[in-house]
Short mmCIF file of C-alpha atoms in Angstrom, two decimals:
data_model
loop_
_atom_site.label_atom_id
_atom_site.label_comp_id
_atom_site.label_asym_id
_atom_site.label_seq_id
_atom_site.Cartn_x
_atom_site.Cartn_y
_atom_site.Cartn_z
CA MET A 267 -34.72 -2.62 -5.67
CA ILE A 268 -33.10 -0.42 -3.08
CA ILE A 269 -29.36 0.02 -3.48
CA ASN A 270 -27.28 1.23 -0.62
CA ASP A 271 -24.08 3.39 -0.54
CA SER A 272 -21.77 0.39 -0.47
CA GLN A 273 -23.28 -0.96 -3.73
CA TYR A 274 -22.85 2.36 -5.57
CA MET A 275 -19.33 2.68 -4.15
CA ARG A 276 -18.47 -0.71 -5.58
CA LEU A 277 -19.39 0.70 -8.97
CA ALA A 278 -17.09 3.61 -8.36
CA LEU A 279 -14.31 1.15 -7.33
CA SER A 280 -14.84 -0.70 -10.61
CA ALA A 281 -14.28 2.58 -12.48
CA ALA A 282 -11.16 3.19 -10.39
CA ARG A 283 -9.80 -0.23 -11.35
CA GLU A 284 -10.30 0.72 -15.00
CA ALA A 285 -8.22 3.83 -14.39
CA ALA A 286 -5.48 1.69 -12.83
CA SER A 287 -5.51 -0.67 -15.75
CA LYS A 288 -4.75 2.32 -18.03
CA GLY A 289 -1.93 3.60 -15.85
CA GLU A 290 -4.10 6.37 -14.30
CA ILE A 291 -4.33 7.08 -10.60
CA PRO A 292 -7.20 4.76 -9.54
CA VAL A 293 -10.06 7.09 -8.58
CA GLY A 294 -13.56 6.40 -9.71
CA ALA A 295 -16.83 8.39 -9.47
CA VAL A 296 -20.46 7.49 -9.98
CA ILE A 297 -23.40 9.92 -10.03
CA VAL A 298 -26.87 8.65 -9.15
CA SER A 299 -30.14 10.38 -9.66
CA ALA A 300 -33.61 8.96 -8.93
CA GLY A 301 -32.00 5.64 -8.03
CA LYS A 302 -30.24 5.35 -11.42
CA VAL A 303 -26.60 5.67 -12.36
CA ILE A 304 -26.46 8.65 -14.76
CA ALA A 305 -22.69 8.94 -14.97
CA SER A 306 -19.53 6.97 -14.26
CA ALA A 307 -15.98 8.12 -14.72
CA PHE A 308 -12.38 7.56 -13.65
CA ASN A 309 -9.24 9.63 -13.62
CA ASP A 310 -7.85 10.20 -17.11
CA ARG A 311 -5.36 13.11 -16.75
CA GLU A 312 -2.55 11.21 -18.46
CA GLU A 313 -4.66 9.94 -21.31
CA ARG A 314 -6.19 13.32 -22.08
CA GLN A 315 -3.19 15.37 -20.80
CA THR A 316 -5.36 17.72 -18.83
CA PRO A 317 -5.27 18.74 -15.21
CA LEU A 318 -9.02 18.57 -15.24
CA GLY A 319 -9.04 14.86 -15.83
CA HIS A 320 -10.34 13.94 -12.34
CA ALA A 321 -13.08 11.36 -12.04
CA GLU A 322 -15.44 13.80 -10.30
CA ILE A 323 -15.12 16.50 -13.02
CA THR A 324 -15.68 14.06 -15.85
CA ALA A 325 -18.64 12.45 -14.06
CA ILE A 326 -20.24 15.82 -13.34
CA GLN A 327 -19.89 16.92 -16.98
CA SER A 328 -21.42 13.64 -18.18
CA ALA A 329 -24.30 13.89 -15.67
CA ALA A 330 -25.07 17.47 -16.61
CA GLN A 331 -25.19 16.45 -20.30
CA HIS A 332 -27.38 13.50 -19.48
CA LEU A 333 -29.86 15.63 -17.52
CA GLY A 334 -29.54 18.68 -19.76
CA SER A 335 -28.80 20.97 -16.79
CA TRP A 336 -25.74 22.00 -14.84
CA ARG A 337 -27.88 21.79 -11.63
CA LEU A 338 -27.54 18.28 -10.25
CA ASP A 339 -29.53 19.06 -7.15
CA GLU A 340 -31.25 15.66 -7.08
CA ALA A 341 -28.06 13.68 -7.62
CA GLU A 342 -25.59 12.04 -5.35
CA ILE A 343 -21.96 11.53 -6.16
CA TYR A 344 -19.89 8.46 -4.98
CA VAL A 345 -16.12 8.90 -5.16
CA THR A 346 -13.45 6.38 -4.05
CA LEU A 347 -11.10 9.12 -2.75
CA GLU A 348 -11.90 12.32 -0.78
CA PRO A 349 -12.22 15.11 -3.39
CA CYS A 350 -9.54 17.78 -3.84
CA ILE A 351 -10.27 21.48 -3.84
CA MET A 352 -10.99 21.59 -7.58
CA CYS A 353 -13.43 18.72 -7.46
CA ALA A 354 -15.11 19.80 -4.21
CA GLY A 355 -15.61 23.18 -5.86
CA ALA A 356 -17.19 21.55 -8.94
CA ILE A 357 -19.37 19.35 -6.67
CA LEU A 358 -20.62 22.47 -4.83
CA GLN A 359 -21.16 24.43 -7.99
CA ALA A 360 -23.27 21.60 -9.50
CA ARG A 361 -25.45 21.78 -6.42
CA ILE A 362 -25.14 18.01 -5.91
CA LYS A 363 -27.38 16.80 -3.14
CA ARG A 364 -24.92 14.54 -1.28
CA LEU A 365 -21.34 13.38 -1.51
CA ILE A 366 -20.23 9.88 -0.46
CA PHE A 367 -16.52 9.09 -0.55
CA GLY A 368 -14.24 6.16 0.34
CA CYS A 369 -10.91 6.98 1.88
CA ARG A 370 -9.56 10.21 3.06
CA ASP A 371 -6.83 12.09 1.27
CA PRO A 372 -4.37 13.56 3.79
CA LYS A 373 -2.41 15.38 1.06
CA ALA A 374 -5.18 17.00 -0.93
CA GLY A 375 -8.60 16.25 0.66
CA ALA A 376 -10.90 19.25 0.74
CA ILE A 377 -13.86 17.71 2.64
CA GLU A 378 -12.37 16.72 5.96
CA SER A 379 -8.56 16.21 5.69
CA LEU A 380 -7.17 19.61 4.78
CA TYR A 381 -10.23 21.76 4.30
CA ARG A 382 -13.97 21.51 5.10
CA LEU A 383 -15.43 23.12 2.01
CA CYS A 384 -18.79 21.26 2.24
CA GLN A 385 -19.42 22.77 5.63
CA ASP A 386 -18.22 26.35 4.93
CA ASP A 387 -21.02 28.74 5.87
CA ARG A 388 -19.47 31.45 3.70
CA LEU A 389 -20.50 29.55 0.63
CA ASN A 390 -24.04 29.63 -0.72
CA HIS A 391 -24.38 25.84 -0.83
CA GLN A 392 -23.46 23.36 1.94
CA LEU A 393 -23.19 19.71 1.17
CA PRO A 394 -24.01 16.76 3.37
CA PHE A 395 -21.46 13.98 2.98
CA THR A 396 -20.66 10.50 4.15
CA ALA A 397 -17.07 9.54 4.57
CA GLY A 398 -15.47 6.13 4.86
CA VAL A 399 -17.70 3.96 2.60
CA LEU A 400 -15.54 0.99 1.59
CA ALA A 401 -12.56 3.11 2.69
CA ASP A 402 -10.21 0.12 3.14
CA GLU A 403 -10.81 -1.15 -0.40
CA SER A 404 -10.39 2.38 -1.84
CA ALA A 405 -7.13 2.87 0.11
CA ALA A 406 -5.80 -0.56 -0.81
CA LEU A 407 -6.39 0.14 -4.53
CA LEU A 408 -4.43 3.41 -4.27
CA SER A 409 -1.64 1.82 -2.14
CA ASP A 410 -1.19 -1.01 -4.58
CA PHE A 411 -1.05 1.32 -7.54
CA PHE A 412 1.58 3.60 -6.02
CA ALA A 413 3.64 0.60 -4.77
CA ARG A 414 3.71 -0.78 -8.35
CA LEU A 415 4.53 2.69 -9.75
CA ARG A 416 7.51 3.04 -7.37
CA ILE A 417 8.81 -0.43 -8.42
CA ARG A 418 8.53 0.49 -12.08
CA LYS A 419 10.32 3.84 -11.48
CA ARG A 420 13.15 2.10 -9.64
CA SER A 421 13.67 -0.50 -12.28
CA ALA A 422 13.57 2.19 -15.01
CA ARG A 423 16.27 4.14 -13.20
CA LYS A 424 18.46 1.06 -12.96
CA ARG A 425 18.06 0.34 -16.68
CA PHE A 426 19.13 3.86 -17.64
CA ARG A 427 22.22 4.04 -15.45
CA ARG A 428 25.35 4.24 -17.52
CA PRO A 429 27.93 1.66 -16.70
CA LYS A 430 31.02 3.12 -15.13
CA SER A 431 33.73 3.76 -17.58
CA THR A 432 36.87 1.61 -17.23
CA GLU A 433 39.02 4.34 -18.93
CA ASN A 434 39.02 6.53 -15.88
CA ARG A 435 40.20 3.79 -13.55
CA LEU A 436 43.82 3.61 -12.61
CA SER A 437 45.36 0.28 -13.20
CA ILE A 438 48.07 -0.95 -10.96
CA CYS A 439 50.62 -3.09 -12.67
#
């Protein structure tokens, strides 16, 4: 059975939804080697309280353990959001064969948006990539998550506001 990029990206989206259900930023990653999923992960920075809790990092660690090698040169990684500098560096260091991502990240994307690390000739490994696979679904998941987060923050601020004291008001008799 031949599976295409969209089908693997749907698995990454499923992982991203799991992150959202745990209150984490909904980013998911899936690593495929020889036509089989060997790792799946989602953001878990809050749960583990580590800045390294990005989906890509966790998936790469899991795939390396699975294969018994840090070289993932026959693997492809599917990520719902354009990787940041840290994750792009890890993907390059793992020698992953190809990167496929959903939506661009204009604030932190290191593949096309802010930097072009996969195409930097100064590095000893360049990485082919495909952008925009199920980008609308990936972007909608992130937009919905942050919209809900803003609503929760606003309502929390309202709950914690102290009522104005009536003692300081002048009364006119």
